[in-house]
Amino acid sequence: MTDVTVPRIKKIRDVYHCPPDKSISVRAVILCSFAHGRSVVKNISRCDDVLSAAGCMRNLGASIEFDGDTAYITGSPFRSAKLDCGNSATTARLLTGLLAGLDGIFEIDGDESLRNRPMSRVIDPLSIMGANIESTDGRLPIKIIGSALGGLEYFTPVPSAQIKSALCLAALNGSAPVKIIEKVKTRDHTERMLKGMNGQIKTIGNTVVCAPSVLFGRDITVPGDISAAVYMMCLALATRRECMIRGVGLNETRSHIITLLRRCGADISIDNVTESDEPYGDIRVRGGVLPFEIGGEDIPLLIDELPALAALACFANGTSVISGAEELRYKESDRIKNTVSALRALGADIEETGDGMVIRGGKQLLFGTVDPKGDHRIAMAAAVAGAAGQGVLISGGDCVSVSFPDFFAEVSGV
Ligand code: S3P
C-alpha cells in the first residue's frame, strides 16, 4: 500500500489518451479463453482486474500472452480449478455463469472486498436453471459443481450487467435459451462480443435471449474507458478549463455521463467517431457545471461515475442531490459512505442519505488526508477534488491500479 500526494494543479493537459476499457477487457479475456481458436485483443487494459481475470483463465487451461497492450489468447476446454478473482466482481460473477454448466469442480474466491459482495444475485437464478453452487452465506468463496442447465426466463431484480452477462454465459453451456428482462438496459458489452464470436444471442429493447452456442475466437480492439475518462472530464469542469480525451468508448449504454454533464451546462463535443462493435471517439470538454439532481433511471446508466460526479458537485455553486443509488453500497466498498467521508475530509459540505448524498457545492476545499478504503474509484474521485482544490494525501492511493494504473501520472503530469 503506497500513499500518494496529489497537489493542487496549476494546469491540465490539452490532450489525454483514454486508458482501455476494463469491462470490455475482462470480457475479452474470459470469452476468448473459452472460444475455439486464437484471438488477438488489441489495446487491452493491463489493470489489476484484467490480470486477475487472465490468472483465472490460465488456471482453467487457456493460454494468454501479453505483449505490451496486445493479448494473444488461445482457448481450451476447461479443467477443474481454484480461481482467485482478486478485486474483480465482473470476473467472479461472469465466471460463475460460464462454469455452472461445464464438467468439473470450480472454486472461486477473491480479496476481502470481493468476499463482502453479494454473489446470490447470480447464484439464485443459476440455481433455478439447475446449477449446483455452494456459497458462504451468498458470498465468496463459492464452489461450483458443474451440472446440466436448463432454460430460464428472468426479470433482474436490480439492473446489473454482471447478472445479465452471467446468465448469458450460462446459457451457452445449457440445453435451452435464457431470456433476461431488465427494467433499465445495462451495459451490453457481453451481447456485442458474443454476437461477434458466433454466440446465438438476440436483443429486443431491454430483453436479451441467449441460446446454447459454440464460440469462435476473433480479433478484438478495446476502446477507451469512459468510466476512467470521467475523472479527466470532471477535472476540466471543476477547474473551468478545457481538454480533449482521445479514443473514449461511446457505447450508448455507457455514455449517459455525457448527456448528464451537458444537462448541467458542460460544453462537450465529440469528434472522430469510429463506428465498430464498440464505437469510440474524441471528447472535448470545456466550461463548468451547475448543480444537479440525479436519480431513478439515470443511476444504473452512470453508476460507476457517481463518486467522480460527487467530487465535481463540490465545485458547482448550489445543492446537488444523488438519490436512488443504494447499489453504490454493494460496490468495491460502500461508495455512499466512503465518497462522503473522502470529500468531507477535504472540507466539502456533503451529507450521506440512505440511497445517495447531498452536496452543497461552492465551499472552498482544504488540503486533507483521504482513506479510500482500497476502492479505486473513491481514490480517483478524491484526487480530482484535491487537484481542483488544495491538494490531497490519499492513503493507499495505489489502489487505482484496479482499473487505471497510470492515473496519477495522467492527472498530475502536465
Ligand atoms: C460491470 C457492471 C457494473 C459496474 C461494474 C462493471 C461490468 O456492475 O458497476 O463496475 O463489467 O459488467 P453491476 O453489474 O453490479 O451493476
mmCIF file of N, CA and C and ligand atoms in Angstrom, residues 22-23 27 90 93-94 117 121 159-163 165 187 303-304 327 331-332 377, ligand 1:
data_model
loop_
_atom_site.group_PDB
_atom_site.id
_atom_site.type_symbol
_atom_site.label_atom_id
_atom_site.label_comp_id
_atom_site.label_asym_id
_atom_site.label_seq_id
_atom_site.Cartn_x
_atom_site.Cartn_y
_atom_site.Cartn_z
ATOM 1 N N LYS A 22 -11.992 -1.375 -18.940
ATOM 2 C CA LYS A 22 -11.809 -2.534 -18.053
ATOM 3 C C LYS A 22 -12.890 -3.588 -18.288
ATOM 4 N N SER A 23 -14.154 -3.148 -18.368
ATOM 5 C CA SER A 23 -15.258 -4.110 -18.542
ATOM 6 C C SER A 23 -15.074 -4.925 -19.815
ATOM 7 N N ARG A 27 -14.074 -9.027 -20.283
ATOM 8 C CA ARG A 27 -14.910 -9.911 -21.114
ATOM 9 C C ARG A 27 -14.084 -10.555 -22.230
ATOM 10 N N THR A 90 -16.685 -8.510 -11.732
ATOM 11 C CA THR A 90 -17.082 -8.902 -13.088
ATOM 12 C C THR A 90 -16.533 -10.298 -13.376
ATOM 13 N N ARG A 93 -18.453 -12.983 -11.126
ATOM 14 C CA ARG A 93 -19.856 -13.254 -11.478
ATOM 15 C C ARG A 93 -19.967 -13.857 -12.880
ATOM 16 N N LEU A 94 -19.213 -13.339 -13.832
ATOM 17 C CA LEU A 94 -19.301 -13.908 -15.191
ATOM 18 C C LEU A 94 -18.800 -15.348 -15.211
ATOM 19 N N ARG A 117 -19.063 -8.954 -1.188
ATOM 20 C CA ARG A 117 -20.051 -8.522 -2.175
ATOM 21 C C ARG A 117 -21.039 -9.649 -2.503
ATOM 22 N N ARG A 121 -27.050 -12.827 -6.102
ATOM 23 C CA ARG A 121 -27.768 -12.266 -7.247
ATOM 24 C C ARG A 121 -27.485 -13.043 -8.545
ATOM 25 N N PRO A 159 -30.938 -3.629 -11.817
ATOM 26 C CA PRO A 159 -30.286 -3.542 -13.123
ATOM 27 C C PRO A 159 -28.803 -3.825 -12.936
ATOM 28 N N SER A 160 -28.294 -4.867 -13.584
ATOM 29 C CA SER A 160 -26.895 -5.254 -13.411
ATOM 30 C C SER A 160 -26.395 -6.002 -14.639
ATOM 31 N N ALA A 161 -25.386 -5.430 -15.287
ATOM 32 C CA ALA A 161 -24.802 -6.098 -16.458
ATOM 33 C C ALA A 161 -24.110 -7.389 -16.039
ATOM 34 N N GLN A 162 -23.655 -7.442 -14.803
ATOM 35 C CA GLN A 162 -22.968 -8.662 -14.361
ATOM 36 C C GLN A 162 -23.953 -9.817 -14.215
ATOM 37 N N ILE A 163 -25.162 -9.528 -13.708
ATOM 38 C CA ILE A 163 -26.180 -10.600 -13.619
ATOM 39 C C ILE A 163 -26.553 -11.044 -15.035
ATOM 40 N N SER A 165 -24.948 -10.772 -17.819
ATOM 41 C CA SER A 165 -23.856 -11.458 -18.512
ATOM 42 C C SER A 165 -23.651 -12.865 -17.967
ATOM 43 N N ARG A 187 -25.155 -2.003 -19.455
ATOM 44 C CA ARG A 187 -24.089 -2.095 -20.470
ATOM 45 C C ARG A 187 -24.186 -3.425 -21.219
ATOM 46 N N ILE A 303 -23.623 4.444 -12.893
ATOM 47 C CA ILE A 303 -23.331 4.020 -11.517
ATOM 48 C C ILE A 303 -21.841 4.177 -11.167
ATOM 49 N N ASP A 304 -20.937 3.848 -12.096
ATOM 50 C CA ASP A 304 -19.506 3.909 -11.784
ATOM 51 C C ASP A 304 -18.978 5.344 -11.770
ATOM 52 N N GLU A 327 -27.425 0.870 -4.713
ATOM 53 C CA GLU A 327 -26.478 -0.117 -5.274
ATOM 54 C C GLU A 327 -25.021 0.255 -5.001
ATOM 55 N N LYS A 331 -20.678 -1.957 -3.971
ATOM 56 C CA LYS A 331 -19.552 -1.941 -4.908
ATOM 57 C C LYS A 331 -18.266 -2.341 -4.172
ATOM 58 N N GLU A 332 -17.098 -2.015 -4.729
ATOM 59 C CA GLU A 332 -15.818 -2.418 -4.142
ATOM 60 C C GLU A 332 -15.741 -2.014 -2.671
ATOM 61 N N ARG A 377 -12.193 3.817 -7.269
ATOM 62 C CA ARG A 377 -12.974 4.977 -7.745
ATOM 63 C C ARG A 377 -13.079 6.074 -6.673
HETATM 64 C C1 S3P B 1 -19.792 -4.018 -14.684
HETATM 65 C C2 S3P B 1 -21.091 -3.791 -14.343
HETATM 66 C C3 S3P B 1 -21.490 -2.880 -13.249
HETATM 67 C C4 S3P B 1 -20.358 -1.906 -12.926
HETATM 68 C C5 S3P B 1 -19.046 -2.614 -12.763
HETATM 69 C C6 S3P B 1 -18.661 -3.327 -14.039
HETATM 70 C C7 S3P B 1 -19.494 -4.987 -15.755
HETATM 71 O O1 S3P B 1 -21.773 -3.639 -12.085
HETATM 72 O O2 S3P B 1 -20.680 -1.188 -11.753
HETATM 73 O O3 S3P B 1 -18.020 -1.688 -12.440
HETATM 74 O O4 S3P B 1 -18.332 -5.057 -16.205
HETATM 75 O O5 S3P B 1 -20.412 -5.691 -16.162
HETATM 76 P P1 S3P B 1 -23.236 -4.294 -11.802
HETATM 77 O O6 S3P B 1 -23.495 -5.323 -12.820
HETATM 78 O O7 S3P B 1 -23.117 -4.874 -10.420
HETATM 79 O O8 S3P B 1 -24.202 -3.147 -11.863
#
